[in-house]
Amino acid sequence: MSDKKIIIDFAEDGSLDMEGHGFSGTDCDKAMKAIEDALGVQTARRNKAEYSKAAGQRQTVRQ
Amino acid sequence: MSHQTTIKTQIKDLDALKAACEELGLELCENEEQRMYSSRVVRPLVIKCKGPYDIAVNKQEDGTYALATDWWGGHVAQEVGANFSKLTQLYGVHKATKEARKKGYFVTRSVNAKGQPRLTITGRTL
């Protein structure tokens, strides 16, 4: 079972915060983009440390 | 975690808006009279409120919808929140739920520590 999840909190001022958990590299972009675009206009974004890890690095570690 | 984003909600989906209205016990109507303090005007889309004033749902040039009402006396604020806050929150909840389910994800609704609606989206295809 995947540990990935997206959490969305809806604020009173009409904005919402959306956060990806358990994703690796840029996988979160694809998962979250459709929902982000459907909801409105992005006003801020913060990449976590995991975002910088490219998915390809996992294969290198396994070898 | 991977990334965090803040979105300003834009109303684009009338089905989601209708669901938000229903959750607040209100009705989204077509070609209906909007009641205001000193006038009544027929609008293409109106949210009928329980109090004396209604909310116009006006389509904008960019395809989004803007809400407009008479705030006098606090009647509308009591039903949909100051500056449409409750209505906008619930619109976002219903729109995000709809989009996530369209992609086959599971959606769980709860309340966060601040008392705000929260959706948790999971699924094997995430």
CSV table of C-alpha atoms in Angstrom, one decimal:
chain,number,residue,atom,x,y,z
A,1,MET,CA,0.0,0.0,0.0
A,2,SER,CA,1.4,3.4,-1.0
A,3,ASP,CA,2.4,5.8,1.8
A,4,LYS,CA,1.8,8.8,-0.4
A,5,LYS,CA,-0.9,11.2,0.5
A,6,ILE,CA,-2.0,14.8,-0.3
A,7,ILE,CA,-3.4,16.9,2.5
A,8,ILE,CA,-5.5,20.0,1.7
A,9,ASP,CA,-6.5,22.5,4.4
A,10,PHE,CA,-9.2,25.1,3.5
A,11,ALA,CA,-8.7,28.5,5.1
A,12,GLU,CA,-11.4,31.1,5.9
A,13,ASP,CA,-9.9,33.7,3.6
A,14,GLY,CA,-10.6,31.6,0.5
A,15,SER,CA,-7.2,30.2,0.2
A,16,LEU,CA,-6.1,26.6,0.7
A,17,ASP,CA,-2.8,24.9,1.6
A,18,MET,CA,-2.0,21.7,-0.2
A,19,GLU,CA,0.9,19.4,0.8
A,20,GLY,CA,2.3,16.2,-0.6
A,21,HIS,CA,3.6,13.5,1.8
A,22,GLY,CA,5.6,10.4,1.0
A,23,PHE,CA,6.5,11.4,-2.5
A,24,SER,CA,10.0,11.2,-3.9
A,25,GLY,CA,11.5,13.8,-6.2
A,26,THR,CA,9.1,15.5,-8.5
A,27,ASP,CA,6.4,12.8,-8.4
A,28,CYS,CA,4.3,15.1,-6.3
A,29,ASP,CA,4.0,17.6,-9.1
A,30,LYS,CA,2.1,15.3,-11.4
A,31,ALA,CA,-0.2,14.0,-8.6
A,32,MET,CA,-1.1,17.5,-7.3
A,33,LYS,CA,-1.1,19.5,-10.5
A,34,ALA,CA,-4.6,18.6,-11.8
A,35,ILE,CA,-6.1,19.3,-8.4
A,36,GLU,CA,-4.2,22.6,-8.0
A,37,ASP,CA,-5.3,23.8,-11.5
A,38,ALA,CA,-8.9,22.9,-10.9
A,39,LEU,CA,-9.0,24.8,-7.6
A,40,GLY,CA,-7.5,28.1,-8.6
A,41,VAL,CA,-4.4,30.2,-8.8
A,42,GLN,CA,-1.1,29.3,-7.1
A,43,THR,CA,0.1,32.1,-4.8
A,44,ALA,CA,3.0,30.4,-3.0
A,45,ARG,CA,5.0,27.3,-3.2
A,46,ARG,CA,7.7,25.6,-1.0
A,47,ASN,CA,9.7,22.6,-2.1
A,48,LYS,CA,10.8,20.2,0.7
A,49,ALA,CA,14.2,18.6,0.8
A,50,GLU,CA,12.7,15.4,-0.7
A,51,TYR,CA,11.7,17.3,-3.8
A,52,SER,CA,15.4,17.7,-4.8
A,53,LYS,CA,16.0,14.0,-4.7
A,54,ALA,CA,15.7,12.8,-8.3
A,55,ALA,CA,13.8,9.5,-8.7
A,56,GLY,CA,16.9,8.1,-10.5
A,57,GLN,CA,19.1,8.3,-7.5
A,58,ARG,CA,17.2,5.4,-5.9
A,59,GLN,CA,18.3,3.0,-8.6
A,60,THR,CA,22.0,4.1,-8.1
A,61,VAL,CA,21.8,3.3,-4.4
A,62,ARG,CA,20.3,-0.2,-5.1
A,63,GLN,CA,23.2,-1.1,-7.4
B,1,MET,CA,6.8,15.6,2.2
B,2,SER,CA,7.6,16.9,-1.2
B,3,HIS,CA,6.1,20.3,-1.8
B,4,GLN,CA,3.6,22.6,-0.3
B,5,THR,CA,1.5,25.1,-2.2
B,6,THR,CA,-1.0,27.8,-1.4
B,7,ILE,CA,-3.9,28.3,-3.8
B,8,LYS,CA,-6.3,31.2,-4.0
B,9,THR,CA,-9.7,29.5,-4.7
B,10,GLN,CA,-11.4,30.4,-7.9
B,11,ILE,CA,-15.0,29.4,-8.4
B,12,LYS,CA,-15.2,27.6,-11.8
B,13,ASP,CA,-17.4,24.6,-11.3
B,14,LEU,CA,-21.2,25.2,-10.8
B,15,ASP,CA,-21.8,21.6,-9.7
B,16,ALA,CA,-19.3,22.1,-6.8
B,17,LEU,CA,-20.8,25.4,-6.0
B,18,LYS,CA,-24.3,23.8,-5.9
B,19,ALA,CA,-23.0,21.1,-3.5
B,20,ALA,CA,-21.5,23.7,-1.2
B,21,CYS,CA,-24.8,25.6,-1.2
B,22,GLU,CA,-26.7,22.5,-0.4
B,23,GLU,CA,-24.4,21.8,2.5
B,24,LEU,CA,-25.3,25.2,3.9
B,25,GLY,CA,-29.0,24.6,3.3
B,26,LEU,CA,-29.1,27.1,0.4
B,27,GLU,CA,-30.2,26.8,-3.2
B,28,LEU,CA,-28.4,27.8,-6.4
B,29,CYS,CA,-31.1,28.9,-8.9
B,30,GLU,CA,-31.1,30.0,-12.5
B,31,ASN,CA,-32.9,33.1,-13.8
B,32,GLU,CA,-34.1,34.1,-10.4
B,33,GLU,CA,-34.6,37.3,-8.5
B,34,GLN,CA,-31.7,38.6,-6.3
B,35,ARG,CA,-33.2,40.4,-3.4
B,36,MET,CA,-31.1,43.4,-2.2
B,37,TYR,CA,-31.8,46.2,0.3
B,38,SER,CA,-33.5,48.6,-2.1
B,39,SER,CA,-34.0,46.5,-5.3
B,40,ARG,CA,-34.7,43.2,-6.8
B,41,VAL,CA,-33.0,42.1,-10.0
B,42,VAL,CA,-33.4,38.9,-12.0
B,43,ARG,CA,-30.0,37.3,-12.6
B,44,PRO,CA,-28.9,34.3,-14.6
B,45,LEU,CA,-27.6,32.6,-11.4
B,46,VAL,CA,-28.6,33.4,-7.8
B,47,ILE,CA,-28.0,31.7,-4.5
B,48,LYS,CA,-31.3,32.1,-2.5
B,49,CYS,CA,-30.6,32.7,1.1
B,50,LYS,CA,-32.9,32.2,4.1
B,51,GLY,CA,-32.6,35.9,5.1
B,52,PRO,CA,-33.8,38.9,3.2
B,53,TYR,CA,-30.9,39.2,0.7
B,54,ASP,CA,-29.6,36.8,-1.9
B,55,ILE,CA,-26.2,36.3,-3.6
B,56,ALA,CA,-25.6,36.9,-7.3
B,57,VAL,CA,-23.2,34.5,-9.1
B,58,ASN,CA,-21.7,36.5,-11.9
B,59,LYS,CA,-19.7,34.9,-14.7
B,60,GLN,CA,-16.4,36.8,-15.4
B,61,GLU,CA,-14.6,37.2,-18.7
B,62,ASP,CA,-11.9,34.6,-17.6
B,63,GLY,CA,-14.6,32.0,-17.1
B,64,THR,CA,-14.6,32.1,-13.3
B,65,TYR,CA,-17.5,33.2,-11.2
B,66,ALA,CA,-17.6,36.1,-8.7
B,67,LEU,CA,-20.1,36.4,-5.8
B,68,ALA,CA,-21.9,39.6,-5.0
B,69,THR,CA,-24.4,40.5,-2.3
B,70,ASP,CA,-25.8,43.1,0.0
B,71,TRP,CA,-23.9,42.7,3.3
B,72,TRP,CA,-26.2,45.1,5.2
B,73,GLY,CA,-27.3,43.9,8.6
B,74,GLY,CA,-25.0,40.8,8.6
B,75,HIS,CA,-27.8,38.6,7.2
B,76,VAL,CA,-25.8,37.0,4.4
B,77,ALA,CA,-22.6,36.8,6.5
B,78,GLN,CA,-24.6,34.7,9.0
B,79,GLU,CA,-25.4,32.1,6.4
B,80,VAL,CA,-22.2,32.0,4.2
B,81,GLY,CA,-19.5,33.6,6.4
B,82,ALA,CA,-18.0,37.0,6.3
B,83,ASN,CA,-16.8,37.7,2.7
B,84,PHE,CA,-18.3,34.3,1.6
B,85,SER,CA,-15.7,32.4,3.7
B,86,LYS,CA,-17.8,29.4,4.6
B,87,LEU,CA,-19.2,29.1,1.1
B,88,THR,CA,-15.7,29.4,-0.5
B,89,GLN,CA,-14.3,26.8,1.9
B,90,LEU,CA,-17.0,24.3,1.1
B,91,TYR,CA,-16.7,25.0,-2.6
B,92,GLY,CA,-13.0,24.1,-2.4
B,93,VAL,CA,-13.8,20.9,-0.5
B,94,HIS,CA,-16.4,19.7,-3.0
B,95,LYS,CA,-14.3,20.7,-6.0
B,96,ALA,CA,-11.1,19.0,-4.7
B,97,THR,CA,-13.1,15.9,-3.8
B,98,LYS,CA,-14.6,15.7,-7.2
B,99,GLU,CA,-11.2,16.1,-9.0
B,100,ALA,CA,-9.5,13.6,-6.8
B,101,ARG,CA,-12.2,11.0,-7.2
B,102,LYS,CA,-12.2,11.5,-11.0
B,103,LYS,CA,-8.6,10.3,-10.9
B,104,GLY,CA,-9.5,7.3,-8.8
B,105,TYR,CA,-8.1,8.5,-5.5
B,106,PHE,CA,-9.7,8.0,-2.1
B,107,VAL,CA,-10.8,11.1,-0.2
B,108,THR,CA,-11.3,11.4,3.5
B,109,ARG,CA,-12.8,14.6,5.0
B,110,SER,CA,-12.0,15.8,8.5
B,111,VAL,CA,-11.2,19.0,10.5
B,112,ASN,CA,-7.7,20.2,11.3
B,113,ALA,CA,-6.4,21.6,14.6
B,114,LYS,CA,-7.5,25.1,13.5
B,115,GLY,CA,-11.1,23.9,12.9
B,116,GLN,CA,-10.7,24.2,9.1
B,117,PRO,CA,-12.0,21.6,6.7
B,118,ARG,CA,-9.3,19.1,5.7
B,119,LEU,CA,-9.1,16.6,2.9
B,120,THR,CA,-6.7,13.6,2.9
B,121,ILE,CA,-6.2,12.1,-0.5
B,122,THR,CA,-4.7,8.7,-0.9
B,123,GLY,CA,-4.6,5.9,-3.5
B,124,ARG,CA,-2.4,3.3,-5.1
B,125,THR,CA,-2.1,5.4,-8.2
B,126,LEU,CA,-0.9,8.5,-6.4
